[in-house]
Amino acid sequence: MARLNANNFVTPTPVQDGCIPPALEGRDVLATAQTGTGKTLGFLIPIVELLQKPQTRGPAAHALILLPTRELAMQVEKAFRDIRTSSEQTVALVVGGLHEGPQLEAIRRGAKLIVATPGRLEDFLKRKLVRLDQVKILVLDEVDRMLDMGFQPAIARIATMLPAVRQTLCYSATLEGEVKDVARKYLNNPARIEIGSVLKPAENVELRTFEVEPDKKQELLEHLLDAEQGSFLVFVRTKHGAERVARRLVRSGHKATQIHGDRTQSQRNQALRSFSEGHHRILVATDVAARGIDVANVAHVINFDMPKVAEDFVHRVGRTGRASAHGVASTFTGPSERGELRKIERTLSIQMKRFRVRSAERPAA
């Protein structure tokens, strides 16, 4: 409790309220909840409780968290360090894109918790560099995203290395198709927690759409930057598009940085840190960054390019309006994209506030 108080965790969020009690009783948990609902603490608190028990004192991993991306894994590892009750509750971060030396050193020293992406962990398992036969809690976070990224075979192979008798906590934004199969396969009579609509933007995000010719998008973006306060997270469909938008913003005198698949891990970390600390007002990102980025106080999300599907829309928009703060999300659409826009609105049962850009300067309601 002292560690939670020190980090200003006072009142549990609904997902924490639902997940923590059954997890502490040792039950499996299946939770549908979006990013930004506080689910990380929902599985870290049971892990910290487990690691305080005398039977978890030996030099072996007693908990494993699998996540889809490096960024998410790094955030979870940091959150664990913030709330753990002893420096003996050691953690190994096992992800691609970072040097494996420090990761293997943490494992060799007997890390009690492993926070991993499936690819790098499977690589270590193949090389017999890590043992998972003492794991008592397995957490599968953002399962839908891991399956989208093709990690199901890796998860299946990793699961064969774990004790058959264990506790499994599974979190997903949706419970469709393959996610149901994973739940059936790895969970035993789970407590089911469903927080709100599993596919809906937060109520406190104002949704706007601007119909604009593709060659006028950049001017519209700069108009909004001049007209509104706060930080902007701008989503662009391609890596080249992200580069181009960020470069133009910098040329116009805006403080912009970028994050996408062609950037190295240290460049991504630097861009995220710089944006979250306010050194850059604008972060231009591809969907690689849409999930798992937990940056407080993003005032405005811009869908510079339309997201492909409704679920991507929810994840992008979920970067603002977090923890009940007010947020704004603006989607730029070309005249030919009206049908796609209506499809997203129908799928999510939402109605966006419409604006049409009549001139390069000013959007008209």
Coordinates of C-alpha atoms in Angstrom, one line a residue:
M1 CA 0.0 0.0 0.0
A2 CA 2.9 2.3 0.8
R3 CA 4.3 1.8 -2.7
L4 CA 0.9 2.4 -4.3
N5 CA 0.4 5.6 -2.3
A6 CA 3.9 6.8 -3.2
N7 CA 2.9 6.5 -6.9
N8 CA -0.5 8.2 -6.3
F9 CA -2.5 5.1 -7.0
V10 CA -5.4 5.7 -4.5
T11 CA -8.7 4.7 -6.0
P12 CA -8.8 1.5 -8.2
T13 CA -10.1 1.9 -11.8
P14 CA -13.1 -0.4 -12.7
V15 CA -10.8 -2.9 -14.4
Q16 CA -8.5 -3.0 -11.4
D17 CA -11.5 -3.4 -9.1
G18 CA -12.7 -6.3 -11.3
C19 CA -9.4 -8.1 -11.9
I20 CA -7.4 -7.8 -8.7
P21 CA -9.6 -9.7 -6.2
P22 CA -10.0 -12.9 -8.3
A23 CA -6.3 -12.7 -9.3
L24 CA -5.3 -12.5 -5.6
E25 CA -7.4 -15.6 -4.9
G26 CA -5.4 -17.4 -7.5
R27 CA -8.1 -17.6 -10.2
D28 CA -7.5 -17.2 -13.9
V29 CA -8.8 -13.9 -15.3
L30 CA -10.1 -13.0 -18.7
A31 CA -10.6 -9.3 -19.1
T32 CA -11.8 -7.2 -22.1
A33 CA -10.5 -3.7 -21.5
Q34 CA -8.9 -1.1 -23.7
T35 CA -5.5 0.5 -23.2
G36 CA -5.7 3.4 -20.7
T37 CA -8.1 1.6 -18.3
G38 CA -5.4 0.8 -15.7
K39 CA -5.1 -2.9 -16.5
T40 CA -1.3 -3.0 -16.1
L41 CA -1.7 -2.5 -12.4
G42 CA -4.5 -5.1 -12.5
F43 CA -1.9 -7.8 -13.2
L44 CA 1.2 -6.2 -11.5
I45 CA -0.3 -6.1 -8.1
P46 CA -1.0 -9.9 -8.0
I47 CA 2.5 -10.5 -9.3
V48 CA 4.1 -8.3 -6.5
E49 CA 1.9 -10.1 -3.9
L50 CA 3.1 -13.5 -5.3
L51 CA 6.8 -12.4 -5.2
Q52 CA 6.5 -11.5 -1.5
K53 CA 5.7 -15.2 -0.6
P54 CA 8.5 -17.3 0.9
Q55 CA 8.2 -20.0 -1.8
T56 CA 9.2 -17.5 -4.5
R57 CA 12.5 -16.7 -3.0
G58 CA 14.6 -19.0 -5.2
P59 CA 16.7 -17.7 -8.1
A60 CA 14.1 -18.4 -10.9
A61 CA 11.4 -16.7 -12.8
H62 CA 8.0 -17.0 -11.0
A63 CA 6.0 -14.7 -13.3
L64 CA 6.0 -14.1 -17.0
I65 CA 4.3 -11.2 -18.9
L66 CA 4.0 -11.5 -22.7
L67 CA 3.2 -8.3 -24.7
P68 CA 3.1 -7.4 -28.3
T69 CA 5.6 -4.5 -28.5
R70 CA 8.9 -3.4 -27.0
E71 CA 7.4 0.0 -26.0
L72 CA 4.7 -1.7 -24.0
A73 CA 7.1 -4.1 -22.4
M74 CA 9.4 -1.3 -21.4
Q75 CA 6.5 0.6 -19.8
V76 CA 5.3 -2.5 -17.9
E77 CA 8.8 -3.1 -16.6
K78 CA 9.1 0.5 -15.4
A79 CA 5.6 0.2 -13.7
F80 CA 6.7 -3.0 -11.9
R81 CA 9.9 -1.3 -10.6
D82 CA 7.8 1.6 -9.3
I83 CA 5.5 -0.6 -7.2
R84 CA 7.6 -3.6 -6.2
T85 CA 8.2 -3.8 -2.5
S86 CA 11.8 -5.0 -2.5
S87 CA 14.8 -4.7 -4.8
E88 CA 15.0 -8.5 -4.5
Q89 CA 11.9 -8.6 -6.8
T90 CA 14.1 -8.5 -9.8
V91 CA 12.9 -8.2 -13.4
A92 CA 14.3 -9.1 -16.8
L93 CA 13.2 -7.2 -19.9
V94 CA 13.4 -9.6 -22.9
V95 CA 12.7 -7.8 -26.2
G96 CA 14.1 -7.5 -29.7
G97 CA 15.9 -4.4 -30.9
L98 CA 17.9 -4.0 -27.7
H99 CA 21.3 -5.6 -26.8
E100 CA 20.7 -9.1 -25.5
G101 CA 23.7 -8.9 -23.1
P102 CA 22.0 -7.1 -20.3
Q103 CA 18.8 -9.1 -20.8
L104 CA 20.7 -12.4 -20.4
E105 CA 22.6 -11.1 -17.4
A106 CA 19.3 -10.2 -15.6
I107 CA 18.1 -13.8 -16.4
R108 CA 21.3 -15.4 -15.1
R109 CA 21.1 -13.4 -11.9
G110 CA 17.7 -15.1 -11.3
A111 CA 15.1 -12.5 -12.3
K112 CA 11.8 -13.2 -10.6
L113 CA 9.7 -11.6 -13.3
I114 CA 10.3 -11.8 -17.1
V115 CA 8.6 -9.1 -19.2
A116 CA 8.9 -10.2 -22.8
T117 CA 7.8 -10.0 -26.4
P118 CA 7.3 -13.5 -27.8
G119 CA 9.9 -13.4 -30.6
R120 CA 13.0 -12.6 -28.4
L121 CA 11.8 -14.9 -25.6
E122 CA 11.3 -17.8 -28.0
D123 CA 14.8 -17.2 -29.4
F124 CA 16.3 -17.5 -25.8
L125 CA 14.3 -20.6 -25.2
K126 CA 15.6 -22.3 -28.4
R127 CA 19.1 -21.5 -27.3
K128 CA 18.4 -22.9 -23.8
L129 CA 19.3 -19.5 -22.2
V130 CA 16.1 -19.2 -20.1
R131 CA 14.0 -21.6 -18.0
L132 CA 10.3 -21.1 -17.4
D133 CA 9.6 -24.3 -15.3
Q134 CA 9.0 -22.3 -12.1
V135 CA 6.5 -19.8 -13.5
K136 CA 3.4 -19.5 -11.3
I137 CA 1.7 -16.6 -13.1
L138 CA 1.5 -16.1 -16.9
V139 CA 0.1 -12.8 -18.2
L140 CA -1.0 -12.4 -21.8
D141 CA -1.5 -8.7 -22.4
E142 CA -3.1 -7.2 -25.5
V143 CA -3.7 -10.7 -26.8
D144 CA -5.7 -9.5 -29.9
R145 CA -2.7 -7.4 -30.9
M146 CA -0.2 -10.3 -30.4
L147 CA -2.4 -12.5 -32.6
D148 CA -2.7 -9.7 -35.3
M149 CA 1.1 -9.7 -35.4
G150 CA 1.3 -13.4 -36.0
F151 CA 2.6 -14.4 -32.5
Q152 CA 0.2 -17.3 -31.9
P153 CA 2.7 -20.1 -32.8
A154 CA 5.3 -18.5 -30.6
I155 CA 2.9 -18.2 -27.7
A156 CA 1.9 -21.8 -28.1
R157 CA 5.6 -22.9 -28.1
I158 CA 6.3 -20.8 -25.0
A159 CA 3.3 -22.2 -23.2
T160 CA 4.7 -25.8 -23.6
M161 CA 7.7 -24.6 -21.5
L162 CA 5.5 -23.5 -18.6
P163 CA 4.2 -25.7 -15.7
A164 CA 0.8 -27.1 -16.6
V165 CA -0.5 -26.0 -13.2
R166 CA -0.3 -22.2 -13.1
Q167 CA -2.4 -19.1 -13.0
T168 CA -3.1 -17.3 -16.3
L169 CA -4.3 -13.7 -16.6
C170 CA -5.5 -12.7 -20.2
Y171 CA -6.2 -9.2 -21.4
S172 CA -7.6 -8.1 -24.7
A173 CA -9.5 -5.2 -26.3
T174 CA -11.8 -7.6 -28.1
L175 CA -12.9 -11.2 -27.6
E176 CA -13.3 -12.1 -31.3
G177 CA -12.2 -15.2 -33.3
E178 CA -8.7 -16.3 -32.4
V179 CA -8.8 -14.6 -29.0
K180 CA -11.6 -16.9 -27.9
D181 CA -9.5 -19.9 -29.0
V182 CA -6.5 -18.6 -26.9
A183 CA -8.8 -18.1 -23.9
R184 CA -10.2 -21.6 -24.2
K185 CA -6.7 -23.1 -24.6
Y186 CA -4.9 -21.4 -21.8
L187 CA -7.5 -20.4 -19.2
N188 CA -9.2 -22.6 -16.6
N189 CA -12.6 -21.4 -15.4
P190 CA -11.6 -17.8 -15.5
A191 CA -13.2 -14.8 -13.8
R192 CA -14.7 -12.8 -16.6
I193 CA -14.3 -9.0 -16.4
E194 CA -15.8 -6.8 -19.1
I195 CA -15.2 -3.1 -18.8
G196 CA -17.6 -0.9 -20.8
S197 CA -17.9 -1.4 -24.5
V198 CA -14.9 -3.3 -25.8
L199 CA -14.8 -1.4 -29.0
K200 CA -15.7 2.3 -28.4
P201 CA -13.8 5.5 -28.0
A202 CA -13.9 7.0 -24.5
E203 CA -16.9 9.2 -23.8
N204 CA -14.7 12.2 -22.9
V205 CA -13.1 12.4 -26.3
E206 CA -14.6 14.9 -28.7
L207 CA -14.7 13.3 -32.2
R208 CA -14.4 15.6 -35.2
T209 CA -13.9 14.9 -38.9
F210 CA -12.7 17.3 -41.5
E211 CA -13.4 16.6 -45.2
V212 CA -10.3 18.0 -46.9
E213 CA -8.5 17.4 -50.3
P214 CA -5.3 15.3 -49.7
D215 CA -3.0 18.1 -50.8
K216 CA -4.5 20.5 -48.2
K217 CA -4.1 18.1 -45.2
Q218 CA -0.7 19.6 -44.1
E219 CA -2.2 23.2 -44.1
L220 CA -5.2 22.0 -42.1
L221 CA -2.9 20.3 -39.5
E222 CA -0.8 23.5 -39.2
H223 CA -4.0 25.6 -38.8
L224 CA -5.2 23.3 -35.9
L225 CA -1.8 23.5 -34.3
D226 CA -2.0 27.3 -34.4
A227 CA -5.6 27.4 -33.2
E228 CA -5.4 24.9 -30.3
Q229 CA -3.4 24.4 -27.1
G230 CA -1.6 21.3 -26.0
S231 CA 0.3 18.3 -27.4
F232 CA -0.6 16.6 -30.7
L233 CA -0.2 12.9 -31.7
V234 CA -0.5 12.7 -35.5
F235 CA -1.2 9.3 -37.1
V236 CA 0.0 8.7 -40.7
R237 CA -0.4 5.5 -42.6
T238 CA 3.1 4.9 -43.9
K239 CA 6.7 5.4 -42.7
H240 CA 7.5 7.7 -45.6
G241 CA 4.3 9.7 -44.9
A242 CA 5.4 10.1 -41.3
E243 CA 8.8 11.3 -42.3
R244 CA 7.3 13.8 -44.8
V245 CA 4.7 15.2 -42.4
A246 CA 7.3 15.6 -39.6
R247 CA 9.9 17.2 -41.8
R248 CA 7.4 19.8 -43.1
L249 CA 6.3 20.6 -39.6
V250 CA 9.9 21.2 -38.5
R251 CA 10.5 23.4 -41.6
S252 CA 7.4 25.5 -40.5
G253 CA 8.9 26.0 -37.1
H254 CA 7.0 23.4 -35.1
K255 CA 8.6 21.2 -32.6
A256 CA 7.9 17.7 -34.0
T257 CA 9.4 14.3 -33.7
Q258 CA 8.5 10.9 -35.2
I259 CA 8.2 7.2 -34.4
H260 CA 7.8 4.4 -36.9
G261 CA 9.1 1.0 -38.0
D262 CA 12.3 2.3 -39.7
R263 CA 13.6 4.1 -36.6
T264 CA 16.0 2.3 -34.2
Q265 CA 14.8 1.4 -30.7
S266 CA 16.9 4.1 -29.2
Q267 CA 15.5 6.7 -31.6
R268 CA 11.9 5.6 -30.7
N269 CA 12.7 5.8 -27.0
Q270 CA 14.2 9.2 -27.4
A271 CA 11.2 10.5 -29.5
L272 CA 8.7 9.1 -26.9
R273 CA 10.7 10.6 -24.0
S274 CA 11.0 13.9 -25.7
F275 CA 7.3 14.0 -26.5
S276 CA 6.1 12.9 -23.0
E277 CA 8.4 15.4 -21.3
G278 CA 7.1 18.2 -23.5
H279 CA 10.3 19.0 -25.4
H280 CA 8.4 18.2 -28.6
R281 CA 4.8 19.3 -28.9
I282 CA 4.0 17.0 -31.8
L283 CA 4.7 13.2 -32.2
V284 CA 4.1 11.9 -35.8
A285 CA 3.5 8.1 -35.7
T286 CA 2.5 5.1 -37.7
D287 CA 0.2 2.4 -36.3
V288 CA 3.2 0.6 -34.9
A289 CA 2.9 3.3 -32.1
A290 CA -0.9 3.2 -31.8
R291 CA -0.9 0.6 -29.0
G292 CA 1.1 0.5 -25.9
I293 CA 2.2 4.2 -25.9
D294 CA 1.2 5.5 -22.5
V295 CA 1.8 9.2 -22.7
A296 CA -0.1 11.3 -20.2
N297 CA -2.0 14.4 -21.3
V298 CA -2.1 14.1 -25.1
A299 CA -4.5 16.9 -25.9
H300 CA -5.3 16.1 -29.5
V301 CA -5.1 13.0 -31.7
I302 CA -5.0 13.7 -35.4
N303 CA -5.8 10.9 -37.9
F304 CA -3.9 12.5 -40.7
D305 CA -4.6 9.4 -42.8
M306 CA -7.8 7.4 -42.2
P307 CA -7.3 4.2 -40.1
K308 CA -7.9 1.0 -42.0
V309 CA -10.4 -0.5 -39.6
A310 CA -12.6 0.6 -36.7
E311 CA -10.4 -1.1 -34.1
D312 CA -7.4 0.9 -35.2
F313 CA -9.5 4.1 -34.9
V314 CA -10.3 3.1 -31.3
H315 CA -6.7 2.4 -30.4
R316 CA -5.4 5.7 -32.0
V317 CA -8.1 7.8 -30.4
G318 CA -7.4 6.0 -27.1
R319 CA -4.2 7.9 -26.8
T320 CA -6.1 11.0 -25.6
G321 CA -8.8 11.5 -23.0
R322 CA -7.1 9.0 -20.7
A323 CA -7.9 8.7 -17.0
S324 CA -11.1 10.8 -17.5
A325 CA -9.3 13.9 -18.9
H326 CA -10.9 15.7 -21.9
G327 CA -9.5 15.0 -25.3
V328 CA -10.0 15.8 -28.9
A329 CA -9.6 13.5 -31.9
S330 CA -9.8 14.8 -35.5
T331 CA -9.9 12.6 -38.6
F332 CA -9.0 14.0 -42.0
T333 CA -10.9 12.4 -44.8
G334 CA -10.8 13.0 -48.6
P335 CA -14.1 13.3 -50.5
S336 CA -13.6 9.7 -51.8
E337 CA -13.4 8.3 -48.2
R338 CA -16.9 9.2 -47.1
G339 CA -18.0 5.6 -47.3
E340 CA -15.1 4.4 -45.1
L341 CA -15.9 7.1 -42.6
R342 CA -19.5 6.1 -42.3
K343 CA -18.5 2.4 -42.0
I344 CA -16.3 3.3 -39.0
E345 CA -19.2 5.3 -37.4
R346 CA -21.7 2.5 -37.9
T347 CA -19.3 -0.1 -36.5
L348 CA -18.6 2.0 -33.4
S349 CA -22.1 3.5 -33.1
I350 CA -20.7 7.0 -33.0
Q351 CA -21.4 10.2 -34.8
M352 CA -18.5 12.6 -35.5
K353 CA -18.8 16.3 -35.6
R354 CA -18.4 17.2 -39.3
F355 CA -16.4 20.1 -40.8
R356 CA -15.6 20.8 -44.4
V357 CA -12.5 22.7 -45.4
R358 CA -13.5 25.3 -47.9
S359 CA -10.2 27.1 -48.1
A360 CA -6.7 26.3 -47.3
E361 CA -7.1 28.4 -44.1
R362 CA -10.3 27.8 -42.3
P363 CA -12.5 24.8 -41.6
A364 CA -16.2 25.5 -41.9
A365 CA -18.8 23.6 -39.8

